[in-house]
Amino acid sequence: MNMPNIRAIRRIYAIFFFGLFLWLLWILDPQHMKGYETGLILELSPLTAIAGFFTSGTVYLGLAWALPIIFLTLFFGRFFCSWICPLGILNQFSSWLFNRRRPVDQYKNNAYRPIFRLKYYILAGLLILSAFGALQIGLLDPIALLTRSFTVSLYPAINQWGVGPYLNQPIFLGGALISALLIVLILANRFITRYWCRVLCPLGALLGVMSLRAPFRIRRDVDKCTDCNKCLANCQGGCDPHAEHRVSECHACMNCIEDCPEGALHYGLPESRTSAAKPFDINRRRLGEVAVASVVFYPMLKSAVSASTKPQHQTIRPPGSLPEEEFNARCIKCAACMRVCPTNVLQPALLGAGFEGLWTPILVNKIGWCEHHCVLCGQACPTGAIQRISVQEKVGEKPFEKPVKLGTAFFDHGRCLPWSMHTECVVCEEVCPTTPKAIWYKRVELLKRDGSVVKLKQPYMAPDLCIGCGICENKCPVEDYAAVRITSVGETRSKANQMLLKGKS
Amino acid sequence: MPNPVREPPAWLRGGLLALLPLLVVALYVTGQNYDPGLLAFKSEEGAGGGLAAKLTQSPPPGLAVMGAPRAYDKTNLYEYIDGHADAFISAGFQSLTVADYAVDANAPAPDLTADIYHMGTPLQAFGIMMAEVTPDSQSVTMGQMGFVSGGVGLFLHGPYFVRLGAQGPNAANMDFPAAASAVVAALGEADAGKLRELFAFPDLGKVVRTNYVKQDYRGLSFFKGVIDREFERADGGVLTLFLMQGAPAAMTELERALTVYAQEEGLTPQITSESSAKLIVFQDPYEGDWFVYLTTTRAWGGFAKADAALLDPIRQLANELPPFTPAGEKSP
């Protein structure tokens, strides 16, 4: 049996890892996830590991998977982009799909362009912000971006056709925006092959920097090369294999080796007549400008009103979440927690938690509620922003003294049916899952407008028992703006966001 | 002409390919190591061990099981029946197993969902079923007692109350009795005699309705686990008779509670001792005439005048029936 050539092997890897990404995200639900390492692909990202290390001072255990990628990149170049990265593979496929160029135009399309530097400036800006403590790499890390996009837009869309992975059709805040961004990124490949990877991707830039001294890379034998430029025909990185090779741009796709009619290109160590590599193409002045801009932007970011600077009532975080500052220092906005959430309560925050908290998970209780015995979001989180707590810890069973409190429920008497409309209703009390129930009622006799007397049960909330799960708000029959609502006050994770005077049942 | 392309050595390419199956194996092995309680929200399967497996193995005819049956207990019943869990829990709920079936196993939604509630005792299962039966339901032969209304079938099987919900395009043609048989087969045998024993009512006319009240029957805290049955008499009137059964100690306690109640309310009941029973008749300013006929293990009562036409059939039944045996106890 003939062994497949290296390009075919790269394609097998690409299909395998893209399929693995789809599958791991597909099974990320209570019925199917079992013990599978569903966050594996997210955990492979060196950018997540390094930026997270800058912001939190720790490398979360799962992110140790990034270390082999870093090590291999130092020796074998930026192979991750074409062999493993699901967004890179998707971009490559869509670039191939959209490609209607003549061969001569294809050569131009795949030649290096100065705009490719942009990704290094983006990387620099994000890493500098991380060094100060603001983790924003999740906005642009390709794996987090794709996970978020698939969770919030593509998989729900497939579910609309009846074949999706969700038990119930989910909806997401701002899902259309996230969908639109993904579509734009894919369509950009129509104009420049792998537009995202070449121009914007901060992970690609990081790997490019790491690969600068890689001993194993594409090398061109100048004696054999006839300058036919056919190696450019399918080059994925735009790394100029026909000239002085730009190592930091090369995705190790191996297409150039297979396309060279003279056998002038090989992947490996240098030989006597191989060409030199091009120095790293980056403008130091621009880099300095980006650094200054980031340094200036950071205090501006921290001066804005956000859940970090002042508790926000609507910023209700999942059970096990770290305090807001630390949460933002770890959350990469990948939406894995939203994918696994069985009630759809976890939603990508818009600007309610501040710009730092954009697309981080919050509970929107009008959409769902936090299941009393569910801690799966912590299991799915790849960075530890949501800690892996046990059910016993969440509900406060022994040896844990108190349950994890996400917030507190408050009644709006003006909207509550028994309080203001002489109408029987105890739905909130019925669904309250705590033992004893945080919502209780008093039997009262009320005089109606027509003079008749009606016996009702008026609900009350015991703040020391309420865990802020939100099921009362979700099930409240006052549909648009519930008569009982949860706010974040009293949340276990915060020492500051507490009621100054304690309420008692 | 030989291929000039310089490929990496074959051993390296082979090694790269071999890595993938290794990764698959590693993923699979780690995937099997997990805490099932975490994923099932700490649910435990109810009584009748292996019920989920049995439901999966023997689906109703023409239907295929969709996914693994789900299990719920008191702590998370709210996840399945929002807003109505308390009614089940207060009626003695123990556990719930939910199985989805479809004509096509790959269909996006089930055609039939079987909710199998373990209610602790047949009486409690009966009670919750009667609370769920709608007025337009038709009595059908399913389990020990069954009803069908629209796309919903309800039936009893020992301590189990089963709700079969049909939906989708196949709902109209759903064969509820066949589906019920499949569920009964999974649940195993139930003692039919036990259920009949619960309904120890004399024949007083056409049965209009039978209800179960777990506690505080008619607001009286000492009436617990009561079945009441409405009869349509020959003269067109409606009579309600209730029945409470239990161990002798429970009946003694009931007699004591009735005495205390009479004192507190300022009533003077007429107490007549019979050979192995006691008749207590109240003349209540609010409830009117009512009575309790107490034997060692049963108490019949009615909110009506205790005349011979009513009491004689009760006396006759009391003499015919063996003592009631509470669940889990041996007959004396």
PDB file of C-alpha atoms in Angstrom, chain A residues 58-163:
ATOM      1  CA  THR A  58      -2.138  30.799  36.424  1.00  0.00           C
ATOM      2  CA  VAL A  59      -2.504  28.269  33.643  1.00  0.00           C
ATOM      3  CA  TYR A  60      -5.739  26.365  34.109  1.00  0.00           C
ATOM      4  CA  LEU A  61      -5.128  22.637  34.072  1.00  0.00           C
ATOM      5  CA  GLY A  62      -6.947  21.968  30.814  1.00  0.00           C
ATOM      6  CA  LEU A  63      -4.948  24.638  29.054  1.00  0.00           C
ATOM      7  CA  ALA A  64      -1.828  22.576  29.578  1.00  0.00           C
ATOM      8  CA  TRP A  65      -2.830  20.988  26.274  1.00  0.00           C
ATOM      9  CA  ALA A  66      -1.524  24.165  24.667  1.00  0.00           C
ATOM     10  CA  LEU A  67       2.015  23.389  25.818  1.00  0.00           C
ATOM     11  CA  PRO A  68       2.571  20.577  23.269  1.00  0.00           C
ATOM     12  CA  ILE A  69       1.268  22.902  20.559  1.00  0.00           C
ATOM     13  CA  ILE A  70       3.739  25.612  21.625  1.00  0.00           C
ATOM     14  CA  PHE A  71       6.582  23.122  21.761  1.00  0.00           C
ATOM     15  CA  LEU A  72       5.802  21.641  18.350  1.00  0.00           C
ATOM     16  CA  THR A  73       5.381  25.083  16.810  1.00  0.00           C
ATOM     17  CA  LEU A  74       8.845  26.092  17.988  1.00  0.00           C
ATOM     18  CA  PHE A  75      10.265  23.213  15.969  1.00  0.00           C
ATOM     19  CA  PHE A  76       7.824  22.561  13.157  1.00  0.00           C
ATOM     20  CA  GLY A  77       6.292  25.945  12.443  1.00  0.00           C
ATOM     21  CA  ARG A  78       2.735  27.188  12.303  1.00  0.00           C
ATOM     22  CA  PHE A  79       1.248  23.817  11.374  1.00  0.00           C
ATOM     23  CA  PHE A  80      -1.676  24.321  13.784  1.00  0.00           C
ATOM     24  CA  CYS A  81      -3.416  26.695  11.373  1.00  0.00           C
ATOM     25  CA  SER A  82      -3.856  24.177   8.577  1.00  0.00           C
ATOM     26  CA  TRP A  83      -3.785  20.910  10.433  1.00  0.00           C
ATOM     27  CA  ILE A  84      -5.841  21.525  13.575  1.00  0.00           C
ATOM     28  CA  CYS A  85      -7.493  24.952  13.794  1.00  0.00           C
ATOM     29  CA  PRO A  86     -11.191  24.484  12.921  1.00  0.00           C
ATOM     30  CA  LEU A  87     -11.616  28.090  11.793  1.00  0.00           C
ATOM     31  CA  GLY A  88      -8.506  27.854   9.642  1.00  0.00           C
ATOM     32  CA  ILE A  89      -9.811  24.667   8.078  1.00  0.00           C
ATOM     33  CA  LEU A  90     -13.230  26.207   7.530  1.00  0.00           C
ATOM     34  CA  ASN A  91     -11.629  29.252   5.951  1.00  0.00           C
ATOM     35  CA  GLN A  92      -9.519  27.095   3.692  1.00  0.00           C
ATOM     36  CA  PHE A  93     -12.543  25.105   2.584  1.00  0.00           C
ATOM     37  CA  SER A  94     -14.637  28.190   1.924  1.00  0.00           C
ATOM     38  CA  SER A  95     -11.728  29.849   0.098  1.00  0.00           C
ATOM     39  CA  TRP A  96     -11.553  26.825  -2.164  1.00  0.00           C
ATOM     40  CA  LEU A  97     -15.306  26.890  -2.604  1.00  0.00           C
ATOM     41  CA  PHE A  98     -15.416  30.568  -3.558  1.00  0.00           C
ATOM     42  CA  ASN A  99     -12.330  30.467  -5.747  1.00  0.00           C
ATOM     43  CA  ARG A 100     -13.127  31.329  -9.362  1.00  0.00           C
ATOM     44  CA  ARG A 101      -9.817  32.983 -10.138  1.00  0.00           C
ATOM     45  CA  ARG A 102      -7.633  32.363 -13.137  1.00  0.00           C
ATOM     46  CA  PRO A 103      -4.270  30.766 -12.239  1.00  0.00           C
ATOM     47  CA  VAL A 104      -2.436  34.027 -12.826  1.00  0.00           C
ATOM     48  CA  ASP A 105      -4.745  35.847 -10.443  1.00  0.00           C
ATOM     49  CA  GLN A 106      -4.393  33.029  -7.983  1.00  0.00           C
ATOM     50  CA  TYR A 107      -0.657  33.636  -7.846  1.00  0.00           C
ATOM     51  CA  LYS A 108      -1.262  37.287  -7.037  1.00  0.00           C
ATOM     52  CA  ASN A 109      -3.881  36.379  -4.468  1.00  0.00           C
ATOM     53  CA  ASN A 110      -1.520  34.065  -2.652  1.00  0.00           C
ATOM     54  CA  ALA A 111       1.492  36.362  -2.630  1.00  0.00           C
ATOM     55  CA  TYR A 112       2.386  38.133   0.594  1.00  0.00           C
ATOM     56  CA  ARG A 113       0.752  41.529   1.227  1.00  0.00           C
ATOM     57  CA  PRO A 114       1.678  44.157   3.816  1.00  0.00           C
ATOM     58  CA  ILE A 115      -1.853  44.017   5.270  1.00  0.00           C
ATOM     59  CA  PHE A 116      -0.918  40.624   6.701  1.00  0.00           C
ATOM     60  CA  ARG A 117       0.984  42.549   9.391  1.00  0.00           C
ATOM     61  CA  LEU A 118      -2.293  43.665  10.907  1.00  0.00           C
ATOM     62  CA  LYS A 119      -2.691  40.465  12.885  1.00  0.00           C
ATOM     63  CA  TYR A 120       0.569  41.084  14.732  1.00  0.00           C
ATOM     64  CA  TYR A 121      -0.644  44.496  15.837  1.00  0.00           C
ATOM     65  CA  ILE A 122      -3.923  42.963  16.981  1.00  0.00           C
ATOM     66  CA  LEU A 123      -1.984  40.317  18.892  1.00  0.00           C
ATOM     67  CA  ALA A 124       0.235  42.934  20.493  1.00  0.00           C
ATOM     68  CA  GLY A 125      -2.738  44.999  21.572  1.00  0.00           C
ATOM     69  CA  LEU A 126      -4.533  42.020  23.076  1.00  0.00           C
ATOM     70  CA  LEU A 127      -1.463  40.734  24.896  1.00  0.00           C
ATOM     71  CA  ILE A 128      -0.657  44.147  26.338  1.00  0.00           C
ATOM     72  CA  LEU A 129      -4.226  44.442  27.600  1.00  0.00           C
ATOM     73  CA  SER A 130      -3.859  40.949  29.044  1.00  0.00           C
ATOM     74  CA  ALA A 131      -0.645  41.917  30.791  1.00  0.00           C
ATOM     75  CA  PHE A 132      -2.589  44.661  32.534  1.00  0.00           C
ATOM     76  CA  GLY A 133      -5.351  42.252  33.456  1.00  0.00           C
ATOM     77  CA  ALA A 134      -7.984  42.710  30.746  1.00  0.00           C
ATOM     78  CA  LEU A 135      -8.585  39.478  28.873  1.00  0.00           C
ATOM     79  CA  GLN A 136     -10.146  40.258  25.525  1.00  0.00           C
ATOM     80  CA  ILE A 137      -8.538  37.568  23.405  1.00  0.00           C
ATOM     81  CA  GLY A 138     -11.811  35.651  23.441  1.00  0.00           C
ATOM     82  CA  LEU A 139     -13.266  38.141  21.014  1.00  0.00           C
ATOM     83  CA  LEU A 140     -10.787  37.105  18.340  1.00  0.00           C
ATOM     84  CA  ASP A 141      -9.244  33.800  19.347  1.00  0.00           C
ATOM     85  CA  PRO A 142     -10.311  31.681  16.378  1.00  0.00           C
ATOM     86  CA  ILE A 143     -11.386  28.645  18.373  1.00  0.00           C
ATOM     87  CA  ALA A 144     -13.353  30.647  20.926  1.00  0.00           C
ATOM     88  CA  LEU A 145     -14.850  32.641  18.068  1.00  0.00           C
ATOM     89  CA  LEU A 146     -15.914  29.554  16.164  1.00  0.00           C
ATOM     90  CA  THR A 147     -17.227  27.789  19.266  1.00  0.00           C
ATOM     91  CA  ARG A 148     -19.266  30.869  20.135  1.00  0.00           C
ATOM     92  CA  SER A 149     -20.534  31.271  16.606  1.00  0.00           C
ATOM     93  CA  PHE A 150     -21.567  27.646  16.257  1.00  0.00           C
ATOM     94  CA  THR A 151     -23.167  27.548  19.700  1.00  0.00           C
ATOM     95  CA  VAL A 152     -25.096  30.747  19.275  1.00  0.00           C
ATOM     96  CA  SER A 153     -25.881  30.745  15.592  1.00  0.00           C
ATOM     97  CA  LEU A 154     -25.068  27.732  13.442  1.00  0.00           C
ATOM     98  CA  TYR A 155     -26.202  24.895  15.686  1.00  0.00           C
ATOM     99  CA  PRO A 156     -29.428  26.667  16.683  1.00  0.00           C
ATOM    100  CA  ALA A 157     -30.037  27.300  12.985  1.00  0.00           C
ATOM    101  CA  ILE A 158     -29.567  23.616  12.214  1.00  0.00           C
ATOM    102  CA  ASN A 159     -31.879  22.850  15.108  1.00  0.00           C
ATOM    103  CA  GLN A 160     -34.581  24.893  13.378  1.00  0.00           C
ATOM    104  CA  TRP A 161     -34.539  22.264  10.652  1.00  0.00           C
ATOM    105  CA  GLY A 162     -35.145  19.561  13.211  1.00  0.00           C
ATOM    106  CA  VAL A 163     -31.745  17.895  13.152  1.00  0.00           C
TER     107      VAL A 163
END
